[in-house]
Amino acid sequence: MAALCRSLFHGFVKGNVYRQTSCRSGSSVRPPLSSMLAAASCPELRRLSVEEPEVFWGSVARERLRWIRPFQQVKDCDMSRGKVSWFLGGQLNVSVNCLDVHVEKHPERAALIWERDEPGTEVKVTYRELLEMTCRLANTLKSHGVRKGDRVAIYMPVSPTAVAAMLACARIGAVHTVVFAGFSSEALAGRIQDAECKVVLTCNQGVRAGRLFDLKSPVDTAVKSCPSVQHVFVSQRTTSPAPMGKLDVQLEEAMEKESAICPPEPMDSEDMLFMLYTSGSTGKPKGIVHTQAGYLLYTALTHQYVFDCQPGDVFGCVADIGWITGHSYVVYGPLCNGTTTMLFESTPVYPDPGRYWETVERLGINQFYGAPTAIRLLLKYDESWVRKYNRSSLRTLGSVGEPINHEAWDWFYNVVGDGRCPVVDTWWQTETGGICIAPRPAEQGAEIVPAMAMRPFFGIQPVLMGEEGRPVSGNDVSGALCLSQPWPGIARTIFRDHQRYMDVYFKAYPGHYFTGDGAYRSPEGYYQITGRMDDVINVSGHRLGTAEIEDALDEHPAVPETAVVSVSHDIKGEVPFAFVVLKDDASLEQMAVLEELRGLVASKIAKYAVPNHFLVVKRLPKTRSGKIMRRILRKIAMEQTDNLGDLSTLDDPSVITEIIQAHTHYKNQHKKKKN
Ligand code: PRX
């Protein structure tokens, strides 16, 4: 592994290095991190955050957040027991920190710019208006029986109403769980059941790339199997009427009747703020739990420092609120910092491949944050789609969710940023709450190495673990990426399954948080993420468990067994590849079965989870103890058959030749089809 990483990464670490030009870290323009720490340099702050976390985080939390009751203890954490608590004894309300504090100072500043699907139809919502919407929505929830601690499902694409719904939950102490509006009704039902949501918020329809899609019917189907749901609130995104059933409440009409004032619920620092389901290598998606104060502080601080975000900036993160990036860098971080945050409803190529940059010009976006998959798609088009728009407002470009390859990084930096905007490759996870490794914070003039996440954020202490389970010291080394110190943004548990939280994150390397990713530390001490070490794959920046896809496929009566692995894809990064064993009598109707398998995955998870490749095989390679050897299947799928690695534990080696032959046949068929 170390040798592989060396050969892969050595070249560019020694290659081009860019200096941060417009980053104002450490300069007088930046509002002080804390009066006490204002004079400190970034390395000094980092040292303090790691060596004296109580001093660092205590002073930042006092200065940056408005408390209803001050905290008495900065932290009480013991990673070996999976125990993480920050700002104990303190009480605050997240919506007050995201809204009221700004309404007092600049009520008419735009909080949101809703960049709707049709270019040029954006809607601005000021901080005053967003507070009003949030309070009306909070009162609507309250008058329909939602109380502190109740779970609320939000199945809506990004919009001001969806953001107000999240903040309304925060206002009254309810716990939101946003479910990406592309998930199937069955996936939605599974999440609602696990969280036992009392109500669901949705829209009649969604709009994307000029097309309308139904949101109400998947909700109707889902709630049939969710006895906990008492009401479904339906927001009217389009003029098309949605059929209303006995659970349904028209959201805008209900909000009209409510007061625009809603007293904020005092919340303990460690009360739940939200849960968000994410995939792991085994089992069903898990409900990752984030709490109030630590999460908010961490997203606000990373948002400011990593992106060099100043009050009044227009921050353009194109993520959907159904993912953690949308939670932390569309909603909570930017609003806590008083920024104007963009809500992007469309796609990078609608109505044409210039959409992002036309939006940058029209809205005057200062920081643009997106996924490498979109960059890889856009760089295939002519540069004129970028160059014809004025991008002088941009100061920082950010990338998230998957490794950014060199070609994409260079295009982002040189074409989009005209070689003057630092590109920050940000590594983090649903579980980390906010960015953990990124080129910033760093002093002005510090280098940025292309396609590298580089520097741990304040309070983050990365450790690379070797095969024997011990930390690998020194530089130019690789290992399993762990974080050895708790930070305020880390998830506190998996909803109603603390044991799973312990097992997944703290068992492999006791006392350390194990990220599931591998990383390389360069000779200069910078970090490069090398990819997942478990059975999690990343399709266009969306996280999927191969086990989840296998579970869906295995439900087919003609399919006794499947194995799903990932293969590289030049735009999506990775895509699922399914090896399928069929019952003997099913092979005649193979094509029909494969079509049904596609449908099964789409209906059980989501369309984006449907494997791009299905290869029917007679048997799967297994160890003598019956474990499927996915490692070998991945090599075959990736056409790396000259080095299949150690086959000594394989039960019957003849299966390999069989699968390679089937794969060669499949490839040839594919080529024929293409021609
Ligand atoms: O494998 C890493 C990859 O995405 C995983 C986390 O996925 P999720 O929880 O959905 O959160 C995505 C948005 C933060 C990680 O374990 N990943 C995320 N950012 C990067 C990355 N891989 C490489 N480079 C990154 N910058």
CSV table of C-alpha atoms and ligand atoms in Angstrom, one decimal, residues 324-325 400-403 425-430 517 529 532 538 543, ligand 1:
chain,number,residue,atom,x,y,z
A,324,ILE,CA,-24.4,16.6,5.0
A,325,THR,CA,-22.7,19.2,2.7
A,400,VAL,CA,-16.0,18.0,-1.7
A,401,GLY,CA,-17.2,14.4,-1.5
A,402,GLU,CA,-14.7,12.4,-3.5
A,403,PRO,CA,-11.1,12.6,-4.6
A,425,ASP,CA,-10.0,20.2,-1.6
A,426,THR,CA,-12.0,19.5,1.5
A,427,TRP,CA,-12.1,16.1,3.2
A,428,TRP,CA,-14.8,15.2,5.7
A,429,GLN,CA,-17.8,13.0,6.2
A,430,THR,CA,-21.4,12.9,7.4
A,517,ASP,CA,-10.7,6.0,4.5
A,529,ILE,CA,-7.1,10.8,0.9
A,532,ARG,CA,-12.4,4.0,1.3
A,538,ASN,CA,-18.9,6.8,-3.9
A,543,ARG,CA,-22.1,7.4,-0.6
B,1,PRX,O1,-14.4,8.5,1.3
B,1,PRX,C1,-14.5,9.9,1.7
B,1,PRX,C2,-15.2,10.7,0.6
B,1,PRX,O2,-16.6,10.7,1.0
B,1,PRX,C3,-16.8,10.0,2.3
B,1,PRX,C4,-17.8,10.7,3.1
B,1,PRX,O3,-19.0,10.7,2.5
B,1,PRX,P1,-20.3,11.4,3.1
B,1,PRX,O4,-20.4,11.1,4.5
B,1,PRX,O5,-21.4,11.2,2.1
B,1,PRX,O6,-19.9,12.9,3.0
B,1,PRX,C5,-19.6,13.5,1.8
B,1,PRX,C6,-19.4,15.0,2.0
B,1,PRX,C7,-18.5,15.5,3.1
B,1,PRX,C8,-15.4,10.0,2.9
B,1,PRX,O7,-15.3,8.9,3.8
B,1,PRX,N1,-14.7,12.0,0.6
B,1,PRX,C9,-15.3,13.2,1.1
B,1,PRX,N2,-14.5,14.2,0.8
B,1,PRX,C10,-13.4,13.8,0.1
B,1,PRX,C11,-13.5,12.4,0.0
B,1,PRX,N3,-12.6,11.6,-0.6
B,1,PRX,C12,-11.5,12.3,-1.1
B,1,PRX,N4,-11.3,13.6,-1.1
B,1,PRX,C13,-12.2,14.4,-0.5
B,1,PRX,N5,-12.1,15.7,-0.4
